Tab-separated table of N, CA, C and O in Angstrom:
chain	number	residue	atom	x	y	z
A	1	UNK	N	30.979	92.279	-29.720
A	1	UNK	CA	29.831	92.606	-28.892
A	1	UNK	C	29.558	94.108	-28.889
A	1	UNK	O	28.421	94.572	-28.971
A	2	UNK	N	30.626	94.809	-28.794
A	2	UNK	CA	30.418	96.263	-28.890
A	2	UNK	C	30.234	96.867	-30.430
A	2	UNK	O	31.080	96.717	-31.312
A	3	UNK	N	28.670	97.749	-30.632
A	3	UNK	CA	28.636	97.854	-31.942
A	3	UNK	C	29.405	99.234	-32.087
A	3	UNK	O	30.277	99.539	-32.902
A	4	UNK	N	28.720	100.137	-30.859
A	4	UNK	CA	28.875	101.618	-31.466
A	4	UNK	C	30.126	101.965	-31.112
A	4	UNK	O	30.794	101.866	-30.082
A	5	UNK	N	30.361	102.557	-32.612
A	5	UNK	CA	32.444	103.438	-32.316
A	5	UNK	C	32.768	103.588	-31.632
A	5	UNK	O	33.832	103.126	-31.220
A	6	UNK	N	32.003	104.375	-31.050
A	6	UNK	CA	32.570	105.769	-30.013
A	6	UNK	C	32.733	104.717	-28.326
A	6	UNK	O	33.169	105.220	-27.291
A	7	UNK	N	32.314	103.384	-28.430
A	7	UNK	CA	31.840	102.411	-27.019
A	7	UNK	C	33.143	101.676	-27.533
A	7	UNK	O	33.768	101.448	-26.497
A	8	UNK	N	33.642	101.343	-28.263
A	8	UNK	CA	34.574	100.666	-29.101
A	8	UNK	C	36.302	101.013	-28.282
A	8	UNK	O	37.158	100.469	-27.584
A	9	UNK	N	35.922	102.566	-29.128
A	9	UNK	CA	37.120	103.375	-28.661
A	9	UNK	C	37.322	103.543	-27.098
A	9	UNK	O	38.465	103.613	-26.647
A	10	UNK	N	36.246	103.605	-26.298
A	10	UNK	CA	36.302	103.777	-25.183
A	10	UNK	C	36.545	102.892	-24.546
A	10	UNK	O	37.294	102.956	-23.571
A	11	UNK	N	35.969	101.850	-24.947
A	11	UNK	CA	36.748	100.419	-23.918
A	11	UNK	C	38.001	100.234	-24.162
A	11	UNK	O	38.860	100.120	-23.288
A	12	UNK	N	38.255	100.178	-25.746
A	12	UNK	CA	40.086	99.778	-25.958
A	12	UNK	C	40.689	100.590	-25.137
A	12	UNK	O	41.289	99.952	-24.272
A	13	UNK	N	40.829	102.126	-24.991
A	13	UNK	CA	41.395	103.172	-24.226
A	13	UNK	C	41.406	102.395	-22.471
A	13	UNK	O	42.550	102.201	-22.059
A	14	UNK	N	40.757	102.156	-21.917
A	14	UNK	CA	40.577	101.696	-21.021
A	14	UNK	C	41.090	100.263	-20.695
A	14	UNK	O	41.861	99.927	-19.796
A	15	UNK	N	40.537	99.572	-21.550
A	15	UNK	CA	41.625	98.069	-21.185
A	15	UNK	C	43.333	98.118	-22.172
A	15	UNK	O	44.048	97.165	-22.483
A	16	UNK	N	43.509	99.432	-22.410
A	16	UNK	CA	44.697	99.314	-23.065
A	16	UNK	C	45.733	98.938	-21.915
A	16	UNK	O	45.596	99.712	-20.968
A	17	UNK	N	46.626	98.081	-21.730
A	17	UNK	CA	47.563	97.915	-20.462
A	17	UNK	C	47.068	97.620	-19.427
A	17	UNK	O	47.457	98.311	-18.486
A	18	UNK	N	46.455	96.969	-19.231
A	18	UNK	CA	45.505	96.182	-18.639
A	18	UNK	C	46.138	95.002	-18.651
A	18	UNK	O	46.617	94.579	-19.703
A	19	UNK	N	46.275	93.963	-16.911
A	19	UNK	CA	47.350	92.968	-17.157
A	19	UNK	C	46.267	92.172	-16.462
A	19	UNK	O	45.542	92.888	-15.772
A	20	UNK	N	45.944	90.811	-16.456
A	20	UNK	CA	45.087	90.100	-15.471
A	20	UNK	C	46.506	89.271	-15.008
A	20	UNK	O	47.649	89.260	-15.465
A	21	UNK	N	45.695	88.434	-13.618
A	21	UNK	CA	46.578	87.370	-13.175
A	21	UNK	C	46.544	86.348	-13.549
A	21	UNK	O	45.500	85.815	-13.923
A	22	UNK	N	47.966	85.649	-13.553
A	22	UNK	CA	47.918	84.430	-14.593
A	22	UNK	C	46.860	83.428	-13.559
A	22	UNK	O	46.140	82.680	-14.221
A	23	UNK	N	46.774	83.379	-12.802
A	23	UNK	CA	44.936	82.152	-12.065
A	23	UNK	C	44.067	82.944	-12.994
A	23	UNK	O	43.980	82.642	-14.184
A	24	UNK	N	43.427	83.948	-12.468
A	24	UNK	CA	42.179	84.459	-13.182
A	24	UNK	C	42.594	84.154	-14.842
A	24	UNK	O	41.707	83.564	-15.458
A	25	UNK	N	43.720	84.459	-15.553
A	25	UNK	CA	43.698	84.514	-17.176
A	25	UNK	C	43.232	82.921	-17.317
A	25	UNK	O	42.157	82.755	-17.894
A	26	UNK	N	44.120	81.410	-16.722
A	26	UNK	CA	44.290	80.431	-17.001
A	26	UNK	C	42.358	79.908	-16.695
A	26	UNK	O	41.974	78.926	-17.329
A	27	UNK	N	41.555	80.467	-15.952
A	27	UNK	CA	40.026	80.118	-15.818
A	27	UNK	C	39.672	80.438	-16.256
A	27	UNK	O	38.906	79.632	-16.784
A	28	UNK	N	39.515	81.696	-16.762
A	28	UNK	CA	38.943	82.373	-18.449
A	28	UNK	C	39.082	81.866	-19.428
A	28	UNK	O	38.279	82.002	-20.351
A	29	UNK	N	40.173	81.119	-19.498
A	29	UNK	CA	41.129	80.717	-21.082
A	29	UNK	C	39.902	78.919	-20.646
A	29	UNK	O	39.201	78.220	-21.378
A	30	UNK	N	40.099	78.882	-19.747
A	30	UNK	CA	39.131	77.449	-19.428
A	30	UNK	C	37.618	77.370	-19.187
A	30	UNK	O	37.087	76.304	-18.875
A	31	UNK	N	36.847	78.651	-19.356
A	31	UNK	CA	36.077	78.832	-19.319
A	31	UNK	C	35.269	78.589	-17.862
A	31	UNK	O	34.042	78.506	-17.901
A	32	UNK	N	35.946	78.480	-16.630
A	32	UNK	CA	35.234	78.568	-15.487
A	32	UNK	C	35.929	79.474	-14.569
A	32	UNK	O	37.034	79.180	-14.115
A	33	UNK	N	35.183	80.813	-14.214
A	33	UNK	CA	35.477	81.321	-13.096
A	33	UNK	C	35.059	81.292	-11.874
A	33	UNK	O	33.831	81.205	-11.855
A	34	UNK	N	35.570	81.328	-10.744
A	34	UNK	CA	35.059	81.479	-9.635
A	34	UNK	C	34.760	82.452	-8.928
A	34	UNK	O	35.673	83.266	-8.785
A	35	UNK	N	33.384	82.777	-8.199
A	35	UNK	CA	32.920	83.703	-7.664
A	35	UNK	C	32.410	83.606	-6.527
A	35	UNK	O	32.241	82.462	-6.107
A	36	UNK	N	32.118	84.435	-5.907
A	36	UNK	CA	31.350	84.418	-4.340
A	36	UNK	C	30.013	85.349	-4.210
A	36	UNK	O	29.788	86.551	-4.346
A	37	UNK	N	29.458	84.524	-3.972
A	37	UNK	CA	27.958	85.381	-4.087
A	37	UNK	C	27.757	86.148	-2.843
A	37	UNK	O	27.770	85.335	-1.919
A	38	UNK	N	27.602	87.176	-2.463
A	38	UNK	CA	27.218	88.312	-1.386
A	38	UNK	C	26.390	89.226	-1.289
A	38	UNK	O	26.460	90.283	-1.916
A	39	UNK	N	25.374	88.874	-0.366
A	39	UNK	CA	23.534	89.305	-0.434
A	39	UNK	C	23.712	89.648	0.948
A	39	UNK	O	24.273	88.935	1.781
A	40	UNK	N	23.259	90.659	1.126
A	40	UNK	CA	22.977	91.086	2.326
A	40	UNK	C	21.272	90.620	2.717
A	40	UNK	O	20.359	90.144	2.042
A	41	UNK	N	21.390	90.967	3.926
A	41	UNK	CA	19.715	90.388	5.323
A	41	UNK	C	18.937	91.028	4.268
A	41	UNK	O	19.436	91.731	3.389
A	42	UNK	N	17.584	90.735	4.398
A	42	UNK	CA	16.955	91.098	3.678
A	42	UNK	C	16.251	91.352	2.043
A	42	UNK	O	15.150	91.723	1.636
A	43	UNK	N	17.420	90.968	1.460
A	43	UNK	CA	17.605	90.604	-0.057
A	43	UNK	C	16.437	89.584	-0.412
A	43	UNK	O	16.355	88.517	0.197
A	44	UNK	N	15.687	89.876	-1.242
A	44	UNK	CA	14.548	88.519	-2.105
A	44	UNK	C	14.714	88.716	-2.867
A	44	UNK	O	14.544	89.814	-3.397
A	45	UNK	N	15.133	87.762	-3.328
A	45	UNK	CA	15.094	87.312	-5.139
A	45	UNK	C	16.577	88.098	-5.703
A	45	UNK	O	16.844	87.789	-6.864
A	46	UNK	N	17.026	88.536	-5.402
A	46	UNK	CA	18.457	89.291	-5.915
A	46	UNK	C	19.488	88.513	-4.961
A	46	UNK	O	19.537	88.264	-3.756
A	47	UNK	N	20.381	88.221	-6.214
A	47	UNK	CA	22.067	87.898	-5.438
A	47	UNK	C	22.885	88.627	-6.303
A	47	UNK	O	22.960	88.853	-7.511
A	48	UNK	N	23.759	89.061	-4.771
A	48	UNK	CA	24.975	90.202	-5.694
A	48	UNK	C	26.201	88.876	-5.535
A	48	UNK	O	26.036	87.853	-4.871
A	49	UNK	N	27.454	89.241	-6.355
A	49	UNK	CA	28.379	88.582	-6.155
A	49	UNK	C	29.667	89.552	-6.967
A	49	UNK	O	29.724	90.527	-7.717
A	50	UNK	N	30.578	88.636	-6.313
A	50	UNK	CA	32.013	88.899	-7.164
A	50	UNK	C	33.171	88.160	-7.834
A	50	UNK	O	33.633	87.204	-7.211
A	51	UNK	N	33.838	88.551	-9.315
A	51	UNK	CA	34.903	87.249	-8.934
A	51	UNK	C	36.084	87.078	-8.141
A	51	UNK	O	36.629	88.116	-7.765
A	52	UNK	N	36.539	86.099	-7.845
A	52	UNK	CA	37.349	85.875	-6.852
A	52	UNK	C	38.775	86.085	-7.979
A	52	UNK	O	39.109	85.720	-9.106
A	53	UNK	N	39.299	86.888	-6.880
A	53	UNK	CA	40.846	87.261	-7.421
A	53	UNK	C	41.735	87.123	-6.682
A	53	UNK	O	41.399	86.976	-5.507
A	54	UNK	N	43.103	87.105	-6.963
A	54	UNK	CA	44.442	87.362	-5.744
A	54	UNK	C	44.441	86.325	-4.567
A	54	UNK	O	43.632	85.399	-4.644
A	55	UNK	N	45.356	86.408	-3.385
A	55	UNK	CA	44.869	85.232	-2.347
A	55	UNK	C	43.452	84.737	-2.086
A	55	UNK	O	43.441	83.518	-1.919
A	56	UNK	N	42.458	85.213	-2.014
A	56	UNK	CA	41.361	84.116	-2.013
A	56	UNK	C	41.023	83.788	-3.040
A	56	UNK	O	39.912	83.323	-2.786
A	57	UNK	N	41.207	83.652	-4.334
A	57	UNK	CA	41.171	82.600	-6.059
A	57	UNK	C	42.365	81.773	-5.738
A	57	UNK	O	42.408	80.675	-6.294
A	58	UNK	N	43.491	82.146	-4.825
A	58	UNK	CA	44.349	81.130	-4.589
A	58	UNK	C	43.898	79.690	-3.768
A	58	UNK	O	44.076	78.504	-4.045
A	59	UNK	N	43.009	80.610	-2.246
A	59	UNK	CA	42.485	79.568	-1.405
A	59	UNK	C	41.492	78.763	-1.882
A	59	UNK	O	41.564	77.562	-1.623
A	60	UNK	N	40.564	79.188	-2.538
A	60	UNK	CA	39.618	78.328	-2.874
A	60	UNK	C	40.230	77.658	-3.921
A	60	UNK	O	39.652	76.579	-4.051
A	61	UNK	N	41.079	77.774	-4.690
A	61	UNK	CA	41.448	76.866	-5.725
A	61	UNK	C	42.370	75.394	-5.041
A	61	UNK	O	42.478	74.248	-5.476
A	62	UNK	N	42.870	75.999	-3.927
A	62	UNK	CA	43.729	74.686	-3.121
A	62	UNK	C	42.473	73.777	-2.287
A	62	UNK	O	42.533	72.566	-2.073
A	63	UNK	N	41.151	74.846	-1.818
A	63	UNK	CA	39.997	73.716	-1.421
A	63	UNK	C	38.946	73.003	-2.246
A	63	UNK	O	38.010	72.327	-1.817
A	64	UNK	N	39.323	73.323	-3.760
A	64	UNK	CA	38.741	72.535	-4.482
A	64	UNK	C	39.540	71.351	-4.800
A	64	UNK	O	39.096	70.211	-4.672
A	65	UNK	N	40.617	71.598	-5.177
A	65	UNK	CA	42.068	70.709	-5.061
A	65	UNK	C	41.650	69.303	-4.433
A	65	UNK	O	41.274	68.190	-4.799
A	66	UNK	N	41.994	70.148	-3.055
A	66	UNK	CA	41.930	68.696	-1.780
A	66	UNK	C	40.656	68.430	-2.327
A	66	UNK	O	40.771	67.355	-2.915
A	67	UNK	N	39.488	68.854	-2.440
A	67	UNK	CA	37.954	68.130	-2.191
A	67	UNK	C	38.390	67.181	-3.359
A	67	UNK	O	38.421	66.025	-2.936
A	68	UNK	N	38.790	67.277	-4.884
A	68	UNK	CA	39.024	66.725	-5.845
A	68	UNK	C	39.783	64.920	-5.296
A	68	UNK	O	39.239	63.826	-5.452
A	69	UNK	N	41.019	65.186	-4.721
A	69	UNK	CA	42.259	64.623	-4.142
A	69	UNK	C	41.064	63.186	-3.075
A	69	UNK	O	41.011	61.957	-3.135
A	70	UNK	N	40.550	63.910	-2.495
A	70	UNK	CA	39.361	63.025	-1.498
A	70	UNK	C	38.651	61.980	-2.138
A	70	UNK	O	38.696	60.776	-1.887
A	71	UNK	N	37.835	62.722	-3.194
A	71	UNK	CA	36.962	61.677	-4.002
A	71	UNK	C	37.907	60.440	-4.780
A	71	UNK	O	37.352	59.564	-5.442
């Protein structure tokens, strides 16, 4: 995706040692991440969001779980 050198070099430098968590790696590697969308009052037509990492990628992964477990 990255064409130009010099954008090349600069990202490797940057994600060099770079560790993710094994939740977040194992949803990547599966192609679904989870995120939380967060828009503040007033917002039209724009949603901000983030992905979910660390204890809450933990919680929501145990309330998708149970919802799964239900059906």
């Amino acid at each position: 995706c990255i064409r130009d050198r010099y954008q090349r070099r600069v990202h490797g430098k940057r994600s060099h040692g770079r560790k993710l968590e094994k939740t977040l790696e194992t949803s990547i590697r599966n192609g679904r991440l989870l995120a939380k969308i967060s828009s503040r009052p007033g917002q039209c037509g724009a949603a901000d969001g983030y992905i979910l990492e660390g204890p809450e990628l933990e919680f929501y992964l145990k309330q998708v779980e149970k919802k799964k477990k239900k059906k």
